[in-house]
Amino acid sequence: MNKAEELSSKITSVNTFKKYGRVARVVGLMIESKGPESSIGDLCIIHLSPTSRSESKILAEVVGFREEIVMLMPFTNVTDISSGCLVEGTGKPLEVKVGMNLIGKVLDSMGNPIDNSALPKGLATVRTEQSPPNVLTRPTINEKLAVGVKAIDGMLTVGSGQRVGIFAGSGVGKSTLLGMIARNTTADINVIALIGERGREVREFIDRDLGPEGLSRTIVVAATSDQPALMRIKGAFTATAIAEYFRNKGMNVMLMMDSVTRVAMAQREIGLAVGEPPATRGYTPSVFAILPKLLERSGTNEFGAITAFYTVLVDGDDMNEPIADAVRGILDGHIVLDRTLANKGQYPAINVLKSVSRLMNHISDPEHVKAAEKLRELYYTYDKSEDLINIGAYKRGTSKEIDQAIEYEPLITKFLKQGYKDNISMEESIEELIALASAGGHT
Ligand SMILES: Nc1ncnc2c1ncn2[C@@H]1O[C@H](COP(=O)(O)OP(=O)(O)OP(=O)(O)O)[C@@H](O)[C@H]1O
Ligand SMILES: [Mg+2]
């Protein structure tokens, strides 16, 4: 087809009709309208009455139908809507702009700079909803990716394109750890989604945890807790779409999402508003449908890789909470942050005994794997006997293993500790780990 034919076929296929409906009812979060003809996920523009105090139009998404009624979820808090407002169907789902020029920027869920500055020129347009890469064309993961955190690079080595959950209660050091990874990793670019945090926390994360040097190789997408549920969900999808764009350019992308639990909570809000039945702990079935849809999009494809860290809030360190359970089943590894370690001042508070990287043995040298296993066993032995040791009920010489574990414990703890400003290369971490394992506990 030549250029002229191509253009003419485009012109003839353009739909020149605009489809409209009218707002009929607003119930809680949900706007119900008669028309327009549309599909689930389509974006609609609701034109407010000319006398409205704030904006003249708001965006909403089609989330369901009830007989002839279209159910719409707004992207903004709605105050000025009235019955009869015009609803214009756009016939397509949410799209965002993306490109290299976004690096260093903080965006909202719609992909606009949060400081209201203009978007740079020359950006591509992508849909926020995409299918995960085809399982058959997805390359397997063979390469390690350094994150610059000793406990992870040494004991829980992550592969380029691996997806890992970080399970932690509140205030145990998730944001600090994500900041460290963003600054230290050898990945080409970071995309960080901050979902459901308070506004103050977003600022703190960018200024303190990420810092200017971290931000200079990062795109942040932030949807704070005061924003409508739909915006919080879209934040996760927008960040994933941005990461996918860079993966398709052949890059090695680091995607971090804090937190998936808040995305699930936002979906629960929408699910309940649409009339879904609550299932496990009030979470509706659509929550468990959205999680694999979101989390399966990271990983490798034929062009590049998205290595992803997803944080999951575990209240009272209950690892069997439904979201934690669902997420753990989808991902290829989990890192558990432990409050008892944080209370002791052991940061990053990674509990290596409860954490696992399912790919470590496959991507690391046998010598490294053996050393990590040895230290893990010694640490486990110490952990099992710690109470006895602490109350003085254990007598040295009773068990060779426990004696060795007691000797090793301070060395392993020292290895796992890392100042939050320290950037340690993966080679250094592995070298130190192997030296420690072969020293026989007498270093
Ligand atoms: N690597 C570290 N070194 C020293 N202190 C740390 C480290 N990581 C966390 N902390 C301490 O723990 C506090 C909480 O950390 P952080 O904000 O990262 O936790 P969080 O899990 O993100 O919390 P929230 O659940 O509130 O988001 C920090 O203010 C700091 O005092
Ligand atoms: Mg935090």
CSV table of C-alpha atoms and ligand atoms in Angstrom, one decimal:
chain,number,residue,atom,x,y,z
A,1,MET,CA,0.0,0.0,0.0
A,2,ASN,CA,1.5,3.4,-0.9
A,3,LYS,CA,1.3,6.4,1.3
A,4,ALA,CA,-1.8,7.9,-0.4
A,5,GLU,CA,-3.7,4.6,-0.2
A,6,GLU,CA,-2.7,4.2,3.4
A,7,LEU,CA,-3.9,7.7,4.3
A,8,SER,CA,-7.2,7.3,2.4
A,9,SER,CA,-7.9,4.0,4.1
A,10,LYS,CA,-7.2,5.7,7.5
A,11,ILE,CA,-9.6,8.5,6.6
A,12,THR,CA,-12.4,6.2,5.5
A,13,SER,CA,-12.0,4.1,8.7
A,14,VAL,CA,-12.2,7.1,11.0
A,15,ASN,CA,-15.3,7.2,13.0
A,16,THR,CA,-16.6,10.7,12.7
A,17,PHE,CA,-19.6,10.2,15.0
A,18,LYS,CA,-19.3,11.2,18.6
A,19,LYS,CA,-21.2,9.1,21.1
A,20,TYR,CA,-23.0,10.7,23.9
A,21,GLY,CA,-25.0,9.8,27.0
A,22,ARG,CA,-26.4,11.6,30.0
A,23,VAL,CA,-25.7,11.2,33.7
A,24,ALA,CA,-28.7,9.6,35.3
A,25,ARG,CA,-27.6,8.9,38.9
A,26,VAL,CA,-24.6,9.2,41.2
A,27,VAL,CA,-24.4,6.6,43.9
A,28,GLY,CA,-21.4,7.0,46.2
A,29,LEU,CA,-18.3,6.7,44.0
A,30,MET,CA,-20.2,5.5,41.0
A,31,ILE,CA,-21.7,7.7,38.2
A,32,GLU,CA,-24.4,6.0,36.2
A,33,SER,CA,-25.3,7.3,32.8
A,34,LYS,CA,-27.7,6.4,30.0
A,35,GLY,CA,-25.3,5.8,27.2
A,36,PRO,CA,-22.9,6.4,25.5
A,37,GLU,CA,-22.4,3.1,23.7
A,38,SER,CA,-19.0,1.9,25.0
A,39,SER,CA,-16.9,-1.0,26.2
A,40,ILE,CA,-15.4,-1.8,29.6
A,41,GLY,CA,-12.3,0.2,30.1
A,42,ASP,CA,-13.2,3.0,27.7
A,43,LEU,CA,-12.5,6.5,28.7
A,44,CYS,CA,-15.4,9.0,28.9
A,45,ILE,CA,-15.5,12.7,29.3
A,46,ILE,CA,-18.3,14.1,31.5
A,47,HIS,CA,-19.1,17.7,30.6
A,48,LEU,CA,-20.2,19.6,33.8
A,49,SER,CA,-22.7,22.3,33.7
A,50,PRO,CA,-21.3,25.7,32.6
A,51,THR,CA,-22.0,27.1,36.1
A,52,SER,CA,-19.9,24.5,37.8
A,53,ARG,CA,-17.4,26.0,40.3
A,54,SER,CA,-14.3,24.1,39.3
A,55,GLU,CA,-13.4,22.3,36.1
A,56,SER,CA,-15.6,22.1,33.1
A,57,LYS,CA,-15.1,18.4,32.4
A,58,ILE,CA,-13.9,15.3,34.2
A,59,LEU,CA,-12.6,12.0,33.0
A,60,ALA,CA,-14.2,8.7,33.9
A,61,GLU,CA,-13.8,5.1,33.0
A,62,VAL,CA,-16.5,2.5,32.1
A,63,VAL,CA,-16.3,-0.1,34.8
A,64,GLY,CA,-19.5,-2.0,34.3
A,65,PHE,CA,-23.1,-2.1,32.9
A,66,ARG,CA,-26.4,-2.6,34.5
A,67,GLU,CA,-29.1,-3.2,31.9
A,68,GLU,CA,-29.1,0.0,29.8
A,69,ILE,CA,-27.0,1.9,32.3
A,70,VAL,CA,-23.3,2.6,31.9
A,71,MET,CA,-21.4,2.6,35.2
A,72,LEU,CA,-18.6,5.1,35.3
A,73,MET,CA,-15.8,5.6,37.8
A,74,PRO,CA,-14.3,9.1,37.9
A,75,PHE,CA,-10.6,9.9,37.8
A,76,THR,CA,-11.0,12.9,40.0
A,77,ASN,CA,-13.0,13.7,43.1
A,78,VAL,CA,-16.4,14.8,41.9
A,79,THR,CA,-18.4,17.6,43.5
A,80,ASP,CA,-20.1,19.5,40.7
A,81,ILE,CA,-21.9,16.8,38.8
A,82,SER,CA,-25.6,16.9,38.3
A,83,SER,CA,-28.2,14.7,36.6
A,84,GLY,CA,-28.3,15.3,32.9
A,85,CYS,CA,-24.6,16.2,32.4
A,86,LEU,CA,-23.4,15.2,29.0
A,87,VAL,CA,-21.2,12.1,28.8
A,88,GLU,CA,-18.9,11.8,25.8
A,89,GLY,CA,-17.5,8.4,24.8
A,90,THR,CA,-13.9,8.5,23.5
A,91,GLY,CA,-14.1,4.9,22.3
A,92,LYS,CA,-10.7,4.0,23.7
A,93,PRO,CA,-9.0,3.3,27.0
A,94,LEU,CA,-6.5,5.4,28.9
A,95,GLU,CA,-3.3,6.3,27.1
A,96,VAL,CA,-0.2,8.0,28.5
A,97,LYS,CA,2.8,9.8,26.9
A,98,VAL,CA,6.2,8.2,27.4
A,99,GLY,CA,9.8,8.8,26.3
A,100,MET,CA,13.4,9.3,27.4
A,101,ASN,CA,12.6,12.9,28.2
A,102,LEU,CA,10.5,11.8,31.1
A,103,ILE,CA,13.5,10.6,33.1
A,104,GLY,CA,13.9,12.5,36.3
A,105,LYS,CA,10.2,13.5,36.4
A,106,VAL,CA,7.5,12.8,38.9
A,107,LEU,CA,4.2,12.0,37.2
A,108,ASP,CA,0.6,11.4,38.2
A,109,SER,CA,-1.4,8.4,37.1
A,110,MET,CA,-2.4,10.0,33.9
A,111,GLY,CA,1.3,10.6,33.0
A,112,ASN,CA,1.2,14.3,33.6
A,113,PRO,CA,4.0,16.0,35.6
A,114,ILE,CA,2.8,16.4,39.2
A,115,ASP,CA,4.3,19.9,39.4
A,116,ASN,CA,1.9,20.9,36.6
A,117,SER,CA,4.8,21.7,34.2
A,118,ALA,CA,4.3,20.9,30.5
A,119,LEU,CA,5.3,17.5,29.2
A,120,PRO,CA,8.4,17.5,27.1
A,121,LYS,CA,8.1,17.2,23.3
A,122,GLY,CA,8.7,14.1,21.2
A,123,LEU,CA,6.9,11.5,23.4
A,124,ALA,CA,5.2,8.3,22.2
A,125,THR,CA,1.7,7.4,23.2
A,126,VAL,CA,1.1,4.0,24.9
A,127,ARG,CA,-2.0,2.3,26.3
A,128,THR,CA,-1.8,1.7,30.0
A,129,GLU,CA,-3.5,-1.7,29.7
A,130,GLN,CA,-1.4,-4.2,27.8
A,131,SER,CA,-1.3,-8.0,27.7
A,132,PRO,CA,1.7,-9.7,29.3
A,133,PRO,CA,4.4,-10.9,27.0
A,134,ASN,CA,3.6,-14.2,25.2
A,135,VAL,CA,4.8,-17.1,27.5
A,136,LEU,CA,6.4,-18.9,24.6
A,137,THR,CA,8.5,-16.0,23.3
A,138,ARG,CA,9.5,-14.9,26.8
A,139,PRO,CA,13.2,-15.7,27.2
A,140,THR,CA,14.3,-17.5,30.4
A,141,ILE,CA,16.3,-15.6,32.9
A,142,ASN,CA,20.0,-16.3,32.8
A,143,GLU,CA,21.7,-13.1,33.9
A,144,LYS,CA,22.2,-11.7,37.3
A,145,LEU,CA,21.3,-8.2,38.1
A,146,ALA,CA,23.1,-6.2,40.8
A,147,VAL,CA,20.9,-4.2,43.1
A,148,GLY,CA,23.8,-3.0,45.3
A,149,VAL,CA,22.5,-4.4,48.5
A,150,LYS,CA,24.7,-7.0,50.0
A,151,ALA,CA,22.0,-9.2,51.6
A,152,ILE,CA,20.2,-9.4,48.3
A,153,ASP,CA,23.2,-9.7,45.9
A,154,GLY,CA,24.9,-12.2,48.1
A,155,MET,CA,22.2,-14.3,49.7
A,156,LEU,CA,19.2,-13.7,47.4
A,157,THR,CA,20.6,-13.0,44.0
A,158,VAL,CA,18.1,-11.6,41.6
A,159,GLY,CA,18.1,-12.2,37.9
A,160,SER,CA,17.5,-9.6,35.2
A,161,GLY,CA,13.8,-9.9,34.5
A,162,GLN,CA,12.9,-11.6,37.9
A,163,ARG,CA,9.9,-10.4,39.8
A,164,VAL,CA,10.3,-10.3,43.6
A,165,GLY,CA,7.9,-9.4,46.4
A,166,ILE,CA,9.1,-7.4,49.4
A,167,PHE,CA,6.9,-8.4,52.3
A,168,ALA,CA,6.9,-6.1,55.3
A,169,GLY,CA,4.9,-4.4,58.0
A,170,SER,CA,4.7,-0.6,58.2
A,171,GLY,CA,7.9,1.3,59.1
A,172,VAL,CA,10.3,-1.6,58.7
A,173,GLY,CA,12.3,0.0,56.0
A,174,LYS,CA,10.6,-0.6,52.6
A,175,SER,CA,11.0,2.9,51.2
A,176,THR,CA,14.6,3.1,52.4
A,177,LEU,CA,15.4,-0.3,50.7
A,178,LEU,CA,13.7,0.7,47.4
A,179,GLY,CA,15.7,4.0,47.5
A,180,MET,CA,18.9,2.1,48.0
A,181,ILE,CA,18.1,-0.3,45.1
A,182,ALA,CA,17.2,2.6,42.8
A,183,ARG,CA,20.5,4.4,43.5
A,184,ASN,CA,22.8,1.3,43.4
A,185,THR,CA,21.4,-1.0,40.8
A,186,THR,CA,23.1,-1.5,37.5
A,187,ALA,CA,19.8,-1.5,35.6
A,188,ASP,CA,19.5,1.1,32.9
A,189,ILE,CA,16.5,3.0,34.3
A,190,ASN,CA,14.2,2.8,37.2
A,191,VAL,CA,10.4,3.3,37.1
A,192,ILE,CA,8.9,3.7,40.6
A,193,ALA,CA,5.2,3.6,41.3
A,194,LEU,CA,4.2,5.1,44.7
A,195,ILE,CA,0.6,4.0,45.3
A,196,GLY,CA,-1.6,5.0,48.2
A,197,GLU,CA,1.1,6.8,50.2
A,198,ARG,CA,0.4,10.0,52.0
A,199,GLY,CA,1.6,13.2,50.2
A,200,ARG,CA,4.3,13.8,52.8
A,201,GLU,CA,5.7,10.3,52.2
A,202,VAL,CA,6.0,10.9,48.5
A,203,ARG,CA,8.0,14.0,49.1
A,204,GLU,CA,10.2,12.2,51.7
A,205,PHE,CA,10.8,9.3,49.4
A,206,ILE,CA,11.9,11.6,46.5
A,207,ASP,CA,14.1,13.9,48.6
A,208,ARG,CA,15.5,11.5,51.2
A,209,ASP,CA,15.4,7.9,50.0
A,210,LEU,CA,15.9,8.5,46.2
A,211,GLY,CA,17.9,11.8,46.3
A,212,PRO,CA,18.8,13.8,43.3
A,213,GLU,CA,21.3,11.1,42.0
A,214,GLY,CA,18.6,8.4,42.2
A,215,LEU,CA,15.9,10.6,40.6
A,216,SER,CA,18.3,11.4,37.7
A,217,ARG,CA,17.8,7.8,36.4
A,218,THR,CA,14.3,7.3,37.5
A,219,ILE,CA,10.7,8.1,36.5
A,220,VAL,CA,8.3,8.2,39.5
A,221,VAL,CA,4.6,7.7,39.2
A,222,ALA,CA,2.7,8.8,42.3
A,223,ALA,CA,-0.9,8.3,43.3
A,224,THR,CA,-1.5,9.4,46.8
A,225,SER,CA,-4.0,8.0,49.3
A,226,ASP,CA,-6.4,11.0,48.9
A,227,GLN,CA,-6.9,10.3,45.2
A,228,PRO,CA,-9.9,8.3,43.9
A,229,ALA,CA,-9.5,4.6,43.8
A,230,LEU,CA,-9.3,4.5,40.0
A,231,MET,CA,-6.3,6.9,40.0
A,232,ARG,CA,-4.5,4.7,42.5
A,233,ILE,CA,-5.0,1.6,40.3
A,234,LYS,CA,-4.1,3.5,37.1
A,235,GLY,CA,-0.8,4.6,38.8
A,236,ALA,CA,0.3,1.0,38.9
A,237,PHE,CA,-0.8,0.4,35.3
A,238,THR,CA,0.8,3.6,34.0
A,239,ALA,CA,4.1,2.8,35.7
A,240,THR,CA,4.1,-0.7,34.2
A,241,ALA,CA,3.3,0.7,30.7
A,242,ILE,CA,6.2,3.1,31.0
A,243,ALA,CA,8.5,0.3,32.1
A,244,GLU,CA,7.3,-1.8,29.1
A,245,TYR,CA,8.1,1.1,26.7
A,246,PHE,CA,11.7,1.1,27.8
A,247,ARG,CA,11.9,-2.7,27.8
A,248,ASN,CA,10.7,-2.7,24.1
A,249,LYS,CA,13.6,-0.3,23.4
A,250,GLY,CA,15.9,-3.2,24.6
A,251,MET,CA,16.6,-1.7,28.0
A,252,ASN,CA,17.2,-3.4,31.3
A,253,VAL,CA,14.4,-1.8,33.4
A,254,MET,CA,14.0,-1.8,37.2
A,255,LEU,CA,10.3,-1.4,38.1
A,256,MET,CA,9.4,-0.9,41.8
A,257,MET,CA,5.9,-0.7,43.2
A,258,ASP,CA,5.1,0.5,46.7
A,259,SER,CA,2.6,-1.0,47.4
A,260,VAL,CA,0.7,-3.7,45.6
A,261,THR,CA,-1.5,-4.0,48.7
A,262,ARG,CA,-2.8,-0.5,48.2
A,263,VAL,CA,-3.6,-1.3,44.5
A,264,ALA,CA,-5.6,-4.3,45.7
A,265,MET,CA,-7.4,-2.1,48.2
A,266,ALA,CA,-8.3,0.4,45.5
A,267,GLN,CA,-9.6,-2.4,43.3
A,268,ARG,CA,-11.7,-3.6,46.3
A,269,GLU,CA,-13.2,-0.2,46.6
A,270,ILE,CA,-14.3,-0.2,43.0
A,271,GLY,CA,-15.4,-3.8,43.1
A,272,LEU,CA,-17.7,-3.2,46.1
A,273,ALA,CA,-19.0,0.0,44.5
A,274,VAL,CA,-19.9,-2.0,41.3
A,275,GLY,CA,-21.7,-4.5,43.4
A,276,GLU,CA,-19.3,-7.4,43.5
A,277,PRO,CA,-19.6,-9.8,46.4
A,278,PRO,CA,-16.8,-9.5,49.0
A,279,ALA,CA,-14.9,-12.7,49.2
A,280,THR,CA,-11.7,-13.2,51.3
A,281,ARG,CA,-11.4,-10.5,53.9
A,282,GLY,CA,-13.6,-8.2,52.0
A,283,TYR,CA,-11.5,-8.4,48.8
A,284,THR,CA,-13.7,-8.9,45.8
A,285,PRO,CA,-13.0,-11.5,43.0
A,286,SER,CA,-11.8,-8.7,40.7
A,287,VAL,CA,-8.9,-8.0,43.0
A,288,PHE,CA,-7.6,-11.5,42.5
A,289,ALA,CA,-8.1,-11.1,38.8
A,290,ILE,CA,-6.3,-7.8,38.5
A,291,LEU,CA,-3.1,-9.0,40.4
A,292,PRO,CA,-1.8,-11.5,37.8
A,293,LYS,CA,-2.9,-9.0,35.0
A,294,LEU,CA,-0.6,-6.4,36.5
A,295,LEU,CA,2.3,-8.5,37.9
A,296,GLU,CA,2.6,-10.8,34.8
A,297,ARG,CA,3.4,-7.8,32.6
A,298,SER,CA,6.9,-7.3,34.1
A,299,GLY,CA,9.7,-9.8,33.4
A,300,THR,CA,11.5,-10.5,30.2
A,301,ASN,CA,10.3,-10.2,26.6
A,302,GLU,CA,12.2,-10.7,23.3
A,303,PHE,CA,13.6,-7.2,23.5
A,304,GLY,CA,14.6,-6.5,27.1
A,305,ALA,CA,13.8,-7.1,30.7
A,306,ILE,CA,11.8,-5.6,33.5
A,307,THR,CA,13.1,-6.7,36.9
A,308,ALA,CA,10.4,-5.8,39.4
A,309,PHE,CA,10.2,-5.4,43.1
A,310,TYR,CA,6.6,-5.2,44.5
A,311,THR,CA,6.0,-4.4,48.1
A,312,VAL,CA,3.3,-6.1,50.0
A,313,LEU,CA,2.1,-4.9,53.4
A,314,VAL,CA,1.8,-7.7,55.9
A,315,ASP,CA,0.0,-6.5,59.0
A,316,GLY,CA,1.3,-8.1,62.2
A,317,ASP,CA,3.7,-10.0,60.0
A,318,ASP,CA,0.8,-12.3,58.9
A,319,MET,CA,2.3,-13.8,55.7
A,320,ASN,CA,-0.9,-15.7,55.0
A,321,GLU,CA,-3.0,-12.6,54.5
A,322,PRO,CA,-4.9,-13.0,51.1
A,323,ILE,CA,-3.0,-10.4,49.1
A,324,ALA,CA,0.4,-11.6,50.4
A,325,ASP,CA,-0.6,-15.1,49.5
A,326,ALA,CA,-1.9,-14.3,46.0
A,327,VAL,CA,1.2,-12.1,45.2
A,328,ARG,CA,3.7,-14.7,46.5
A,329,GLY,CA,2.1,-17.3,44.2
A,330,ILE,CA,2.6,-15.1,41.1
A,331,LEU,CA,6.2,-13.9,41.7
A,332,ASP,CA,9.6,-15.6,41.5
A,333,GLY,CA,10.8,-14.8,44.9
A,334,HIS,CA,10.1,-13.0,48.1
A,335,ILE,CA,12.1,-10.8,50.5
A,336,VAL,CA,10.8,-10.6,54.0
A,337,LEU,CA,11.6,-7.5,56.1
A,338,ASP,CA,11.5,-8.4,59.8
A,339,ARG,CA,10.5,-6.0,62.6
A,340,THR,CA,12.6,-7.8,65.2
A,341,LEU,CA,15.7,-7.2,63.1
A,342,ALA,CA,14.7,-3.5,62.6
A,343,ASN,CA,14.2,-3.2,66.3
A,344,LYS,CA,17.7,-4.5,66.9
A,345,GLY,CA,19.0,-1.9,64.4
A,346,GLN,CA,19.9,-4.5,61.8
A,347,TYR,CA,19.3,-2.6,58.5
A,348,PRO,CA,18.3,-3.5,55.9
A,349,ALA,CA,16.0,-5.7,58.0
A,350,ILE,CA,16.0,-8.6,55.5
A,351,ASN,CA,15.3,-11.9,57.1
A,352,VAL,CA,17.3,-14.2,54.9
A,353,LEU,CA,15.9,-17.3,56.4
A,354,LYS,CA,12.3,-16.4,55.5
A,355,SER,CA,13.3,-15.0,52.1
A,356,VAL,CA,14.0,-16.8,48.8
A,357,SER,CA,15.0,-16.0,45.3
A,358,ARG,CA,13.7,-18.9,43.2
A,359,LEU,CA,16.2,-18.2,40.4
A,360,MET,CA,19.4,-17.7,42.5
A,361,ASN,CA,20.7,-21.3,42.0
A,362,HIS,CA,20.1,-21.1,38.3
A,363,ILE,CA,21.9,-17.8,37.6
A,364,SER,CA,24.8,-17.9,40.2
A,365,ASP,CA,28.1,-19.7,40.1
A,366,PRO,CA,28.1,-23.0,42.0
A,367,GLU,CA,30.8,-21.6,44.4
A,368,HIS,CA,28.6,-18.7,45.3
A,369,VAL,CA,25.5,-20.8,45.8
A,370,LYS,CA,27.4,-23.2,48.0
A,371,ALA,CA,28.8,-20.4,50.1
A,372,ALA,CA,25.3,-18.8,50.5
A,373,GLU,CA,23.8,-22.2,51.5
A,374,LYS,CA,26.5,-22.7,54.1
A,375,LEU,CA,25.9,-19.4,55.7
A,376,ARG,CA,22.2,-19.8,55.6
A,377,GLU,CA,22.5,-23.2,57.4
A,378,LEU,CA,24.7,-21.8,60.0
A,379,TYR,CA,22.4,-18.8,60.5
A,380,TYR,CA,19.4,-21.2,60.7
A,381,THR,CA,21.1,-23.3,63.4
A,382,TYR,CA,21.9,-20.2,65.4
A,383,ASP,CA,18.3,-18.9,65.0
A,384,LYS,CA,16.9,-22.2,66.2
A,385,SER,CA,19.0,-22.3,69.3
A,386,GLU,CA,19.1,-18.5,69.9
A,387,ASP,CA,16.7,-18.6,72.9
A,388,LEU,CA,18.7,-21.3,74.6
A,389,ILE,CA,22.0,-19.5,73.9
A,390,ASN,CA,20.6,-16.2,75.2
A,391,ILE,CA,19.4,-17.6,78.5
A,392,GLY,CA,22.6,-19.4,79.0
A,393,ALA,CA,21.1,-22.9,78.8
A,394,TYR,CA,23.4,-23.9,76.0
A,395,LYS,CA,26.8,-25.2,77.0
A,396,ARG,CA,29.6,-24.8,74.5
A,397,GLY,CA,31.0,-28.2,73.3
A,398,THR,CA,27.6,-29.9,73.3
A,399,SER,CA,27.1,-29.6,69.6
A,400,LYS,CA,29.7,-28.9,67.0
A,401,GLU,CA,27.2,-27.3,64.7
A,402,ILE,CA,25.8,-24.9,67.3
A,403,ASP,CA,29.3,-24.0,68.4
A,404,GLN,CA,30.2,-23.1,64.8
A,405,ALA,CA,27.0,-21.2,64.4
A,406,ILE,CA,27.7,-19.2,67.5
A,407,GLU,CA,31.1,-18.3,66.1
A,408,TYR,CA,29.7,-17.3,62.7
A,409,GLU,CA,26.6,-15.4,63.8
A,410,PRO,CA,28.3,-12.0,64.4
A,411,LEU,CA,30.1,-12.3,61.1
A,412,ILE,CA,27.0,-13.1,59.1
A,413,THR,CA,25.1,-10.3,60.8
A,414,LYS,CA,28.0,-8.0,59.9
A,415,PHE,CA,27.8,-9.1,56.3
A,416,LEU,CA,24.1,-8.5,56.1
A,417,LYS,CA,24.2,-5.0,57.6
A,418,GLN,CA,24.7,-2.1,55.3
A,419,GLY,CA,24.6,1.6,55.8
A,420,TYR,CA,21.9,3.1,53.7
A,421,LYS,CA,24.4,5.3,51.8
A,422,ASP,CA,26.8,2.4,51.0
A,423,ASN,CA,26.9,1.2,47.5
A,424,ILE,CA,28.5,-2.2,47.3
A,425,SER,CA,29.0,-3.9,44.0
A,426,MET,CA,27.8,-7.4,43.4
A,427,GLU,CA,31.3,-8.7,42.8
A,428,GLU,CA,32.5,-7.3,46.2
A,429,SER,CA,29.4,-8.8,48.0
A,430,ILE,CA,30.0,-12.2,46.4
A,431,GLU,CA,33.7,-12.1,47.1
A,432,GLU,CA,33.1,-11.2,50.7
A,433,LEU,CA,30.5,-13.9,51.1
A,434,ILE,CA,32.7,-16.7,49.7
A,435,ALA,CA,35.6,-15.6,51.8
A,436,LEU,CA,33.4,-15.6,54.9
A,437,ALA,CA,32.1,-19.1,54.1
A,438,SER,CA,35.5,-20.6,53.5
A,439,ALA,CA,37.1,-18.9,56.5
A,440,GLY,CA,35.8,-21.6,58.9
A,441,GLY,CA,34.5,-19.0,61.3
A,442,HIS,CA,37.9,-17.8,62.4
A,443,THR,CA,38.1,-14.5,60.5
B,1,LIG,N1,18.9,1.0,56.0
B,1,LIG,C1,18.5,1.7,57.1
B,1,LIG,N2,19.4,2.2,57.9
B,1,LIG,C2,19.1,2.9,59.0
B,1,LIG,N3,17.8,3.2,59.3
B,1,LIG,C3,16.8,2.7,58.6
B,1,LIG,C4,17.1,1.9,57.4
B,1,LIG,N4,16.0,1.6,56.8
B,1,LIG,C5,15.0,2.1,57.6
B,1,LIG,N5,15.5,2.7,58.6
B,1,LIG,C6,14.7,3.4,59.7
B,1,LIG,O1,13.4,3.0,59.7
B,1,LIG,C7,12.5,4.1,59.4
B,1,LIG,C8,11.4,3.6,58.5
B,1,LIG,O2,11.9,3.3,57.2
B,1,LIG,P1,11.0,3.4,55.9
B,1,LIG,O3,10.4,4.7,55.8
B,1,LIG,O4,11.9,3.0,54.8
B,1,LIG,O5,10.0,2.3,56.2
B,1,LIG,P2,8.7,1.9,55.4
B,1,LIG,O6,8.5,0.4,55.5
B,1,LIG,O7,8.7,2.4,54.0
B,1,LIG,O8,7.6,2.6,56.2
B,1,LIG,P3,6.0,2.9,55.8
B,1,LIG,O9,5.3,1.6,56.1
B,1,LIG,O10,5.6,4.0,56.7
B,1,LIG,O11,6.0,3.3,54.4
B,1,LIG,C9,13.4,5.2,58.9
B,1,LIG,O12,12.9,6.4,59.2
B,1,LIG,C10,14.7,4.9,59.5
B,1,LIG,O13,14.7,5.5,60.8
B,2,MG,MG,7.4,3.7,53.0
